[in-house]
Every structure is written in C-alpha cells, then in structure tokens.
Coordinates of C-alpha atoms and ligand atoms in Angstrom, one line a residue:
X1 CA 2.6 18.2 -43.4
X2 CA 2.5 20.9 -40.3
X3 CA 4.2 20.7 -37.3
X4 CA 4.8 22.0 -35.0
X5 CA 1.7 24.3 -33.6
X6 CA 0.2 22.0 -31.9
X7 CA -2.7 23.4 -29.7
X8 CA -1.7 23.0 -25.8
X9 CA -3.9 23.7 -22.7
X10 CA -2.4 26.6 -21.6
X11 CA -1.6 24.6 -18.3
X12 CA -0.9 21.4 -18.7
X13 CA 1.8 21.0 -16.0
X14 CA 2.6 17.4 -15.1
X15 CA 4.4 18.5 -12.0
X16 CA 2.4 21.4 -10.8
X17 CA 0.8 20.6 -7.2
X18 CA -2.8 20.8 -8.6
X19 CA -2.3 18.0 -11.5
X20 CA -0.3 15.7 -8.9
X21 CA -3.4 15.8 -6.4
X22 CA -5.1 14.9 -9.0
X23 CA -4.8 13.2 -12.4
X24 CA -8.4 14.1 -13.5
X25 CA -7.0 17.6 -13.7
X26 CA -4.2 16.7 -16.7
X27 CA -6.8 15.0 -17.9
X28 CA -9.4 18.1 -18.4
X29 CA -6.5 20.1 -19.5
X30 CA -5.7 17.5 -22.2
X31 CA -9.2 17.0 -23.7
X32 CA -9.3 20.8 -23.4
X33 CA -6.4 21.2 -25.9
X34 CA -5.3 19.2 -29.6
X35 CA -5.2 15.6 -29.6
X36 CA -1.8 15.4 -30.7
X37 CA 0.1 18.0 -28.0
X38 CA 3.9 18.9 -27.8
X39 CA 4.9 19.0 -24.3
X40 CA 8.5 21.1 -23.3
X41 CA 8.7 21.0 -20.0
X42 CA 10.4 17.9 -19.9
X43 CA 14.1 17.2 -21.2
X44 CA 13.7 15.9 -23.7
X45 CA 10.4 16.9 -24.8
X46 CA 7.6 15.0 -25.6
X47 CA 4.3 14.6 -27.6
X48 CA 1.5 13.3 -25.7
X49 CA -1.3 11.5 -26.8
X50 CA -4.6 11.5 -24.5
X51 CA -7.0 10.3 -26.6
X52 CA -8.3 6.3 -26.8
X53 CA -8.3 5.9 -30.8
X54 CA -5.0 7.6 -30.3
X55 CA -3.6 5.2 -27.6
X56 CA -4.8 2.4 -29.0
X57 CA -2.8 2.7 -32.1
X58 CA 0.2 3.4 -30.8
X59 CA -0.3 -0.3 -28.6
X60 CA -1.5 -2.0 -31.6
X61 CA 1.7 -0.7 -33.9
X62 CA 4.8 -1.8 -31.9
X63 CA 6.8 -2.4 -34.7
X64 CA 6.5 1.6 -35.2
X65 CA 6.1 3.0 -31.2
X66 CA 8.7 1.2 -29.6
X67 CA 8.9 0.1 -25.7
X68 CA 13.2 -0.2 -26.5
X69 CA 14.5 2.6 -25.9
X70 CA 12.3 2.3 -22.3
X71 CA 8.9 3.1 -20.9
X72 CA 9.1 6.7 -19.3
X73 CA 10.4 9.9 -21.0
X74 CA 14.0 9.5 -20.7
X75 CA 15.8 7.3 -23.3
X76 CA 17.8 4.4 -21.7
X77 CA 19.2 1.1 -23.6
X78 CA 16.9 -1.6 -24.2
X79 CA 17.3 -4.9 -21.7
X80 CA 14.7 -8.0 -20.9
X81 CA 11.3 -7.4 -21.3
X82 CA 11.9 -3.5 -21.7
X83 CA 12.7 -4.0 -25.7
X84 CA 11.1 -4.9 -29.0
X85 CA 11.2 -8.1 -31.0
X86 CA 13.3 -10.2 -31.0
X87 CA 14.9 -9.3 -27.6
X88 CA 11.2 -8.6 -25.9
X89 CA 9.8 -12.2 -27.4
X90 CA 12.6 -14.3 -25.6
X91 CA 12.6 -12.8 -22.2
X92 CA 8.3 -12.6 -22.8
X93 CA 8.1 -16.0 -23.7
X94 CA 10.7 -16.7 -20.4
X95 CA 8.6 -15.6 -17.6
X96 CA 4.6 -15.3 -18.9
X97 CA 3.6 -18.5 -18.4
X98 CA 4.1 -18.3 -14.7
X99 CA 2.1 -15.8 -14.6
X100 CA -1.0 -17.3 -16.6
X101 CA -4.5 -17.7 -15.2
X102 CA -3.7 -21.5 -14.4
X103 CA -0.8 -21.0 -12.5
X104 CA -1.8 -17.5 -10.7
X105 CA -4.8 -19.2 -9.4
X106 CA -2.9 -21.6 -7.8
X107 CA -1.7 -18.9 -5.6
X108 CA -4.8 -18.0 -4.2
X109 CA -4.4 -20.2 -0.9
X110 CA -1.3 -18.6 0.2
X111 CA -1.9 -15.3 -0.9
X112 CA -5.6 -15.8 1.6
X113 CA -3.5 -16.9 4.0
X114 CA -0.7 -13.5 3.8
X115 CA -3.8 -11.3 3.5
X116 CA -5.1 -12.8 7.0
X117 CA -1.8 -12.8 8.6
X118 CA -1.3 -9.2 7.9
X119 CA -4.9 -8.6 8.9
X120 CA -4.0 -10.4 12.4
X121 CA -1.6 -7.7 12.9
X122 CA -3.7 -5.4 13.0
X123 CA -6.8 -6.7 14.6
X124 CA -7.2 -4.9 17.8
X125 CA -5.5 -1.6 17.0
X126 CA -7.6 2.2 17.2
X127 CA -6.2 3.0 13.6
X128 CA -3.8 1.7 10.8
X129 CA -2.6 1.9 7.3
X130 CA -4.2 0.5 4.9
X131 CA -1.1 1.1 2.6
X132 CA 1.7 0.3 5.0
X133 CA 0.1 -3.1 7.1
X134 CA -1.9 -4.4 4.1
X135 CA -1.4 -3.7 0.3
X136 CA 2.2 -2.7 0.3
X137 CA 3.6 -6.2 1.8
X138 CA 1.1 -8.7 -0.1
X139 CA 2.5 -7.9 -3.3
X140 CA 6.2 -7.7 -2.0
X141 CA 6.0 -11.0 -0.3
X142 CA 4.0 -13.2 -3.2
X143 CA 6.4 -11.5 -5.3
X144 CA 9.3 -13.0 -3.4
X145 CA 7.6 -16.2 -2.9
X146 CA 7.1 -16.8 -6.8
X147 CA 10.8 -15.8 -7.2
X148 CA 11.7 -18.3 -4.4
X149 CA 13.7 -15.5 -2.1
X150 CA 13.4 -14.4 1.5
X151 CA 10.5 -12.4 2.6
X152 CA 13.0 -11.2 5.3
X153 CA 13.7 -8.1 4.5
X154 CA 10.8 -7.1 2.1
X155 CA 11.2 -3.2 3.5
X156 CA 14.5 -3.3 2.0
X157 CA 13.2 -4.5 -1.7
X158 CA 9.8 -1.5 -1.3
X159 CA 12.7 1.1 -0.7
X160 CA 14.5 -0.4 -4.0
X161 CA 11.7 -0.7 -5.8
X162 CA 10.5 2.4 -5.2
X163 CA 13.8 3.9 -6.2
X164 CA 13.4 2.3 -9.4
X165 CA 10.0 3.7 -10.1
X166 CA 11.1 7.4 -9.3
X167 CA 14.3 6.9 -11.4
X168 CA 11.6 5.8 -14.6
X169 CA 9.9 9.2 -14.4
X170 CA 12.9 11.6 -12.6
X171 CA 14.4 14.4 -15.0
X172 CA 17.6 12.9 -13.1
X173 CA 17.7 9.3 -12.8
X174 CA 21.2 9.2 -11.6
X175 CA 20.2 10.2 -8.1
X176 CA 19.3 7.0 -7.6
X177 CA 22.2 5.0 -9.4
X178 CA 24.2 3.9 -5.9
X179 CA 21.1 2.2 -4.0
X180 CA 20.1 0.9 -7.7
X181 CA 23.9 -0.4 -8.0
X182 CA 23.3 -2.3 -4.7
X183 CA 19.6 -3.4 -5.5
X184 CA 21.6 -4.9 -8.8
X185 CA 24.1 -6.8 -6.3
X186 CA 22.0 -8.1 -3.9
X187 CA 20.3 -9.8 -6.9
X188 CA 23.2 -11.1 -8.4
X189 CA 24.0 -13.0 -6.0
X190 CA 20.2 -15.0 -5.5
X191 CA 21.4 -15.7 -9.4
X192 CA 24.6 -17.0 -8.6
X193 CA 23.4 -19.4 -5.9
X194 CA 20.3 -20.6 -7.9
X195 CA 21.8 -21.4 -11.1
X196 CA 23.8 -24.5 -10.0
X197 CA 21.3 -25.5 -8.0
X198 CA 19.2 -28.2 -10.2
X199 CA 16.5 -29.3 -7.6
X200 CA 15.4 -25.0 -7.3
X201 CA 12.5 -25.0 -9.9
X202 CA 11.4 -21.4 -9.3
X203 CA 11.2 -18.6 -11.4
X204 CA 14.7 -16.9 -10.4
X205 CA 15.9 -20.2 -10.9
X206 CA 14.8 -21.0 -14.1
X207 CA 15.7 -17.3 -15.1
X208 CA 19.3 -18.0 -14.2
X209 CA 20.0 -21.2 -16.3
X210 CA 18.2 -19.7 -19.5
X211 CA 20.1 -20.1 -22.4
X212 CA 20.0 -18.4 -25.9
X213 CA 21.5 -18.9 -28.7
X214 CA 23.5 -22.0 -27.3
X215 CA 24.8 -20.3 -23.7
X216 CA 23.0 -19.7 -20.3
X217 CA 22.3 -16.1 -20.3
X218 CA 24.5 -13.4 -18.6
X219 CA 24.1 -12.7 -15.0
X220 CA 23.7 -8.9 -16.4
X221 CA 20.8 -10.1 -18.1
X222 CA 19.5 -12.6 -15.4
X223 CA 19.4 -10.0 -13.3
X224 CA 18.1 -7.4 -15.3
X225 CA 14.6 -9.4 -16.2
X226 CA 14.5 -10.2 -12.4
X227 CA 14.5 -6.3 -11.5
X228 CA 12.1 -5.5 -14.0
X229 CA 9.3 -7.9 -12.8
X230 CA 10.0 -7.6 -9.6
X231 CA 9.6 -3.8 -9.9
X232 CA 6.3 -3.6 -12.6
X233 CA 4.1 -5.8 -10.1
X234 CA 4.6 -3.8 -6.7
X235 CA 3.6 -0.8 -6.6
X236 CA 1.2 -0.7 -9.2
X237 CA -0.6 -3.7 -7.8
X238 CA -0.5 -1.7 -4.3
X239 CA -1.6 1.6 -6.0
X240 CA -4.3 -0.8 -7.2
X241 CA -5.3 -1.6 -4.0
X242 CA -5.5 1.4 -1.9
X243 CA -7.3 3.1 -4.8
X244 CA -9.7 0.9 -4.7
X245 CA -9.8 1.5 -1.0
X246 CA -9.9 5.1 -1.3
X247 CA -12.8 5.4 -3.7
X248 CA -15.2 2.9 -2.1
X249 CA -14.7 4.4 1.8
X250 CA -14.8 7.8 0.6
X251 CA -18.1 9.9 -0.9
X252 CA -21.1 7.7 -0.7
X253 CA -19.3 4.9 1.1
X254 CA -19.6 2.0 -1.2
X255 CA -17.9 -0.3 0.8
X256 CA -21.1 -1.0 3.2
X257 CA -23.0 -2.3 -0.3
X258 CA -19.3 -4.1 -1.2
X259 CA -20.0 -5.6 2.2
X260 CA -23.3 -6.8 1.4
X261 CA -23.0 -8.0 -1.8
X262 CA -24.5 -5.6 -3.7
X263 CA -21.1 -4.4 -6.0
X264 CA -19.9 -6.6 -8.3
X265 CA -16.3 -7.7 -7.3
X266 CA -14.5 -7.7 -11.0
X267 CA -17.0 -4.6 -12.0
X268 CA -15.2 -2.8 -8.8
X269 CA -11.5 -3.6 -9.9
X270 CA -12.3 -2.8 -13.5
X271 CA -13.7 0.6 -12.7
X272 CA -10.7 1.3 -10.2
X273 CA -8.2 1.1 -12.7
X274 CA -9.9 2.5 -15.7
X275 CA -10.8 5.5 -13.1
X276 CA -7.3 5.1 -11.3
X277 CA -4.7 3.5 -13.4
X278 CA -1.6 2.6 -11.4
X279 CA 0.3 4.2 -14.3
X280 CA -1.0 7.0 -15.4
X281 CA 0.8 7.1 -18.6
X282 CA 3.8 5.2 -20.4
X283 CA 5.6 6.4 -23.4
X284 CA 6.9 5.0 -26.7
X285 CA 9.7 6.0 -29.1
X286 CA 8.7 6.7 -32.5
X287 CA 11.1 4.1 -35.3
X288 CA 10.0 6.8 -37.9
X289 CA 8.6 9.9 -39.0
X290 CA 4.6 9.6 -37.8
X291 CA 1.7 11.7 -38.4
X292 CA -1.1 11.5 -36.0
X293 CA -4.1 14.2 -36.1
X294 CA -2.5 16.3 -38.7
X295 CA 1.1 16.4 -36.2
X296 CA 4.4 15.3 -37.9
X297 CA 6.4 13.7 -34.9
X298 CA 9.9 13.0 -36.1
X299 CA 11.9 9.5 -35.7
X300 CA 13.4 8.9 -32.4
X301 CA 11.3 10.9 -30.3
X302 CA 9.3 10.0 -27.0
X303 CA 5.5 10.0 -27.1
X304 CA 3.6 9.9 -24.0
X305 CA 0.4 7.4 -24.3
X306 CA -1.9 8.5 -21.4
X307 CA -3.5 5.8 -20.3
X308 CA -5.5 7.1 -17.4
X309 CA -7.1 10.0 -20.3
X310 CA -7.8 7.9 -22.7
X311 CA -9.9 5.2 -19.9
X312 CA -12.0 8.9 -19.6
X313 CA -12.6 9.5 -23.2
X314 CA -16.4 10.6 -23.2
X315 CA -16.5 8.9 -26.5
X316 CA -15.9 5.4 -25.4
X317 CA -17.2 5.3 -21.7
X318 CA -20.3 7.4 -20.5
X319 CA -19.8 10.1 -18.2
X320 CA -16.1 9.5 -17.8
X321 CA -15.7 11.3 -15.1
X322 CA -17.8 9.6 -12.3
X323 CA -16.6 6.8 -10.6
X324 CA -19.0 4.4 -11.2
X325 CA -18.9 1.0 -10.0
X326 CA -22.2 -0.5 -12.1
X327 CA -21.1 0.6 -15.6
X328 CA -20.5 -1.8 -18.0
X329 CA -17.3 -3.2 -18.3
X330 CA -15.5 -2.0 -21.5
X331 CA -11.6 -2.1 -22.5
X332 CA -10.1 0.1 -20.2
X333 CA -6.3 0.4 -21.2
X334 CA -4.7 0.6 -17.6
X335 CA -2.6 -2.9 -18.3
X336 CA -2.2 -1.9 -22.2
X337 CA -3.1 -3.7 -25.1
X338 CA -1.5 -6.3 -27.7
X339 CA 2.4 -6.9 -27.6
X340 CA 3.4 -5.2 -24.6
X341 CA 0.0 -6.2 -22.5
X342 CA 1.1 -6.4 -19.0
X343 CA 2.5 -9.5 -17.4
X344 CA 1.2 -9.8 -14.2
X345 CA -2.5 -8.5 -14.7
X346 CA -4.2 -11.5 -13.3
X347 CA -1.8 -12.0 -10.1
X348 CA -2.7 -8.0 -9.8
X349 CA -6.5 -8.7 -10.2
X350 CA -6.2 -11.6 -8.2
X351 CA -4.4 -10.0 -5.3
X352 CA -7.2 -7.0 -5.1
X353 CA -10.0 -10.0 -4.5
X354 CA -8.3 -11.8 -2.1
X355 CA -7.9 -7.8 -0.5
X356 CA -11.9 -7.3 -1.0
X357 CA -12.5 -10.7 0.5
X358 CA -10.6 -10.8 3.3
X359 CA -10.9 -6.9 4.3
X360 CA -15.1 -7.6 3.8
X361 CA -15.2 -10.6 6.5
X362 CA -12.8 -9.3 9.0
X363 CA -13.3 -5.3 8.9
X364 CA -16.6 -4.5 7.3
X365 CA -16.9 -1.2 9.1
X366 CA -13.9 0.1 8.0
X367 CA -13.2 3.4 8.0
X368 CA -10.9 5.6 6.0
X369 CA -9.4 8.5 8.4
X370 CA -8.2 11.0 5.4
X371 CA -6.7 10.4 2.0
X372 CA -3.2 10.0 3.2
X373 CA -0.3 11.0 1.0
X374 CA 0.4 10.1 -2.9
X375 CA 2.9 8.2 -4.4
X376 CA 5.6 10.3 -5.4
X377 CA 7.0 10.0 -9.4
X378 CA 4.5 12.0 -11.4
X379 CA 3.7 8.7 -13.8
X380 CA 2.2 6.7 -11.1
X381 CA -0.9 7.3 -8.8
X382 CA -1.6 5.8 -5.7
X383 CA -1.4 6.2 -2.1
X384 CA 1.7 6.0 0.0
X385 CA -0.3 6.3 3.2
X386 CA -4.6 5.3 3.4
X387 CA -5.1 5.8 7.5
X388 CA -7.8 3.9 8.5
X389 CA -9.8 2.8 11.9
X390 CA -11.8 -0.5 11.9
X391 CA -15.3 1.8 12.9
X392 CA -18.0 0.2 14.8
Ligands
LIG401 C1 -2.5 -3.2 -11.0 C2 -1.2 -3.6 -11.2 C3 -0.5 -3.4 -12.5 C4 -0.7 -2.5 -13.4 C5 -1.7 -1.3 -13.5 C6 0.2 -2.8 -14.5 C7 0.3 -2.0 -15.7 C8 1.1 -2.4 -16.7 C9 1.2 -1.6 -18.0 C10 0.4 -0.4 -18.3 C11 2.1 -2.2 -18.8 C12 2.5 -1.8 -20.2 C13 3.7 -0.9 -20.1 C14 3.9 -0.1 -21.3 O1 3.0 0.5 -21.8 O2 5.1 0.0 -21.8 C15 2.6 -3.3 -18.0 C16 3.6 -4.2 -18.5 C17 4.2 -5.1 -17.7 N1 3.8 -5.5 -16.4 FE1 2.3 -4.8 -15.3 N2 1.0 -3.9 -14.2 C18 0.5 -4.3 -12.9 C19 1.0 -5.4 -12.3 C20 2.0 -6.2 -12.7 C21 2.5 -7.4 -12.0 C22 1.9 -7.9 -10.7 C23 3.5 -7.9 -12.7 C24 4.4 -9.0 -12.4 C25 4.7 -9.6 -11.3 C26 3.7 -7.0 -13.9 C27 4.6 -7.2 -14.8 C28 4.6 -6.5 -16.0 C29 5.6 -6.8 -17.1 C30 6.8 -7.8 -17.0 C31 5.4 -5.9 -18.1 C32 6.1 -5.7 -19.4 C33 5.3 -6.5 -20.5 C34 5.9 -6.4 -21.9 O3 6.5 -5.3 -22.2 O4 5.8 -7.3 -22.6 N3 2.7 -6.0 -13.8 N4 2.0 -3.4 -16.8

C-alpha cells in the first residue's frame, strides 16, 4: 500500500487566525484536499479524517481507534473514562446512570430555578454577558450540585477547568501542570471527606467508596474520574449555549420566531451543534497498522476525527453550510457515536432548553452587541464573551 502522499489543502493551518475565527474555514480546506490527510504541524503529527463515513468508522471500531492513550493530539496514560475496555467499561458503568434521561430530568426544577436566579441578576442592567452571567455558571453550579460540592467558589473550578481544556489541545501541556496539581488537591480532599461518610449518596460520594476487584478504589483514581466529568460537561455545554445564542441573534434574527414559537426547540439545539460542535474534533490512536482511502497509518499514531467537518459533509446533510434551523434532524456526530458516546448529552441538551425557556419569557428582545471573543484551545469552539442588551 502507499503512503505517505497524501493530498493536503495547501493551508490547512489549525492555528492560523483565519481557521480559529472560524472552523467553517478548516472545514473548506479539508473537503478541498484527500480524505485521508497527514497533518505536520503538530508534534507529533497527525492524520486527520474530515469525512462522515470516515468518522464514523473510526467511532464504531474502538477496539482498533483507541480513546487510551487520550482524546487530543498528545499521548498521555490512560485513567477513568479516558481508556478502552476493560478500564473505560468500569468507570462507564460507575457514573452513566446518573446521567440517564430519568435521572437528568429530575433536574429540571432546580436547574429552572438557577437559570432565573442568574437571570434576576441581571434584570435591570443596559448590557451583559450572555457567557459570563448566564451559560458559564449554570453548567458549573448543576455540575457541583450533582457532585454534592459547594457552589462557592465556582470561578475557581471555570479557571481549572479551563486549564484543563487548554492543556488537552496545547503543544505544551506542562504549562498548566501547577494549577492542575492544585485542581487535583482540592479534589482530593472532597474524596477523603465523602468516603467515610455513609449517609452522602451523591455521585462524588459514591465515586469514592467504589471498589474493584475486592478494594475501594484509589483516591488517584477517585479523583481522576471526578476531573474528567467535571471538565467534559462545562465548557462544552456553555459553548453550546452561547452558540446557540450567537447564531439565532445574529443574521436574520431567529430569535424573534424562537420567541414566538415558530422554531422547533430540539430542531434548534440539534442544528447548533451539528453547525457548531463544542468540540470541533477529538482524536484516536490507531492499535494497528490501518488503511483508510488508500492511506497506510501506522500503529500507534494519533488520528484526528473532525467532528464539526464531518456534521457538513454535503453528502449526508443538504447544503451543509447554512445554518438552518428547519432541516431535518439527521445524526450529527457532535457527542460521538457507539462506545465512547458522550456522558452527559442529555444534562447538556437539557440545560440549553431550560436556557431557550427561560431567556424567551424574561428577555425576548434580546440583543446581541457583537460576537464577543472565542474560546481559546484550537479543539473547542465557542464564545468566551456574547455581549448583549435586553433591546426594547
Ligand atoms: C454540549 C455539550 C457537550 C458536548 C458537545 C460533548 C461532547 C462529547 C464528545 C464529542 C465526546 C466523545 C469524546 C471522544 O470522541 O473521545 C464526549 C464524551 C464524554 N462526555 Fe461529553 N459533551 C458535552 C457535555 C457533557 C456533559 C454535560 C458531561 C457530564 C457532565 C459530559 C461527559 C462526557 C464524558 C464522561 C465523556 C466520555 C465518554 C466515554 O469515553 O465513554 N459531556 N462528550
């Protein structure tokens, strides 16, 4: 078999100012090169795969594409849910039923009743954020509340999991190992004090006094599963939400027929993150040799599945491109697929309608000042700042 001419857009450039403004530019650039591509300007290189058939066999073949050796480009050891069988079934089977339809709908109250205290706060004012008062905290403080920790200090936990996220996609991860270190101690301790404790059922809780194989499980390992959820739901469920935001206050301001009814509300979350996946892309590690469009990628080596090109391939969704609230719903890819399908997608879809509801009764004139600011690690897209002003 060939390798290794593989046919690259001339400038596909993950990092270069025009692709992180916007991810429909990769995405051109991707379609306009092979469907297998060898990308070098990461260390250690990757291959990247863009195109849904493409994507969607690496999900459905985990036993091949592994999640162990981590989720973003660099290679790291594998720990909790961030492994392959049997490690990932133990720690899956640990936390997913809290996070089933059944028991995320019983969250709805409370999570109605954050989303119109944080809307209280800002009733009155001339502008706000739509990222910083609103869809930043609601994740964080559910989050904590399902964990059963303090909501105290939930500016603290953003800054660590943000830290996280940038150390996934950074070409030098240990930039962030100190704050990381004390993100790791902080939550060590919650373990420590909710192990004894018999009468704490929640999920850190239960976490804690695990046991496998005969023993309760390590407070290395406690902790680490508690990081990793923790970290997966906030700021992709955020991104989720101020995308959302972005797309129906900007061109042809969709939010005035949102406000009357006239856009259906799962049709409007289901287009947002096929248009504007949260994670743009994760990657794989191949166990062996793999050939895919007539490309030989050796064992052991990173492939980048691109979730956000293969929700715009032309041949599975009509004109990809357009952000189109109506069209029908079809598989988009944004939480993956089989295996490794993500957790906490119906807590995420669950927090953008309780968002949609309460933002459509109290502030259905809203206006979006400018697009704000993106999210900063090159794998994610969001906003970091939505500036709006309630309009009249
Ligand atoms: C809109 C919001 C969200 C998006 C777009 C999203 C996306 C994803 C994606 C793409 C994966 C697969 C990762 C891979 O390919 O390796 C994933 C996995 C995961 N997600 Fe989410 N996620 C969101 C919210 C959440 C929330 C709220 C939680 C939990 C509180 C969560 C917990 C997880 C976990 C634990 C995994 C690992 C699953 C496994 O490997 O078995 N996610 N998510």
């Amino acid at each position: 078999m060939s390798n290794p001419g593989t046919q690259q857009a001339a400038q596909l450039n993950f990092l270069s100012p025009e692709e992180m403004a916007d991810p429909g530019v990769s995405i051109q650039r991707l379609y306009a090169g092979d469907r297998c591509q060898y990308y070098e300007l990461f260390d250690p290189p990757f291959y990247v795969l863009s195109r849904y058939e493409d994507v969607n066999h690496v999900l459905m073949n985990p036993t091949r594409f592994l999640s162990g050796s981590g989720q973003g480009p660099n290679f790291i050891e594998p720990g909790g849910i961030v492994s392959d069988a049997p490690m990932h079934t133990f720690y899956r089977q640990l936390v997913q039923n809290d996070f089933k339809p059944g028991s995320i709908s019983k969250l709805q109250p409370r999570l109605e009743a954050i989303a119109e205290e944080l809307l209280d706060a800002v009733e009155g004012k001339e502008t706000w954020d739509l990222h910083d008062d609103f869809s930043f905290p609601l994740p964080v403080i559910i989050i904590c509340e399902i964990f059963g920790i303090p909501t105290d200090d939930i500016a603290q936990f953003k800054m660590w999991s943000d830290y996280s996220v940038a150390a996934l996609s950074s070409p030098d991860p240990t930039q962030y190992a100190s704050e990381l270190q004390r993100m790791q101690d902080y939550i060590v301790s919650l373990v420590r004090d909710k192990r004894p404790d018999m009468r704490d059922n929640s999920l850190m809780a239960r976490i804690a006094r695990a046991r496998q194989d005969g023993a309760t499980i390590s407070d290395e390992d406690a902790v680490r599963i508690v990081t990793q959820l923790f970290v997966a739901g906030n700021e992709t469920t955020t991104s989720l939400m101020t995308n959302l935001m972005m797309r129906l206050l900007g061109d042809g301001y969709r939010w005035a027929d949102f406000c009357a009814g006239k856009i259906d509300v799962d049709k409007a979350i289901n287009e947002s993150l096929r248009y504007d996946p949260p994670l743009l892309a994760m990657f794989r590690t191949t166990a062996a040799e793999e050939d895919i469009a007539g490309v030989t990628i050796p064992a052991n080596t990173k492939v980048m599945i691109h979730y956000a090109a293969a929700n715009r391939d032309p041949k599975v969704f009509e004109n990809p491109h357009d952000f189109d609230v109506d069209r029908p719903v079809r598989k988009m890819l944004s939480f993956a697929l089989g295996l490794h399908f993500c957790v906490g997608a119906e807590l995420a879809k669950l927090e953008a309608k309780v968002m949609l509801a309460a933002l459509s009764k109290r502030q259905p004139n809203l206006q979006m000042i400018n697009e704000g600011d993106r999210v900063g690690p090159f794998l994610f897209w969001g906003r970091s700042k939505l500036p709006v002003k309630p309009g009249n």
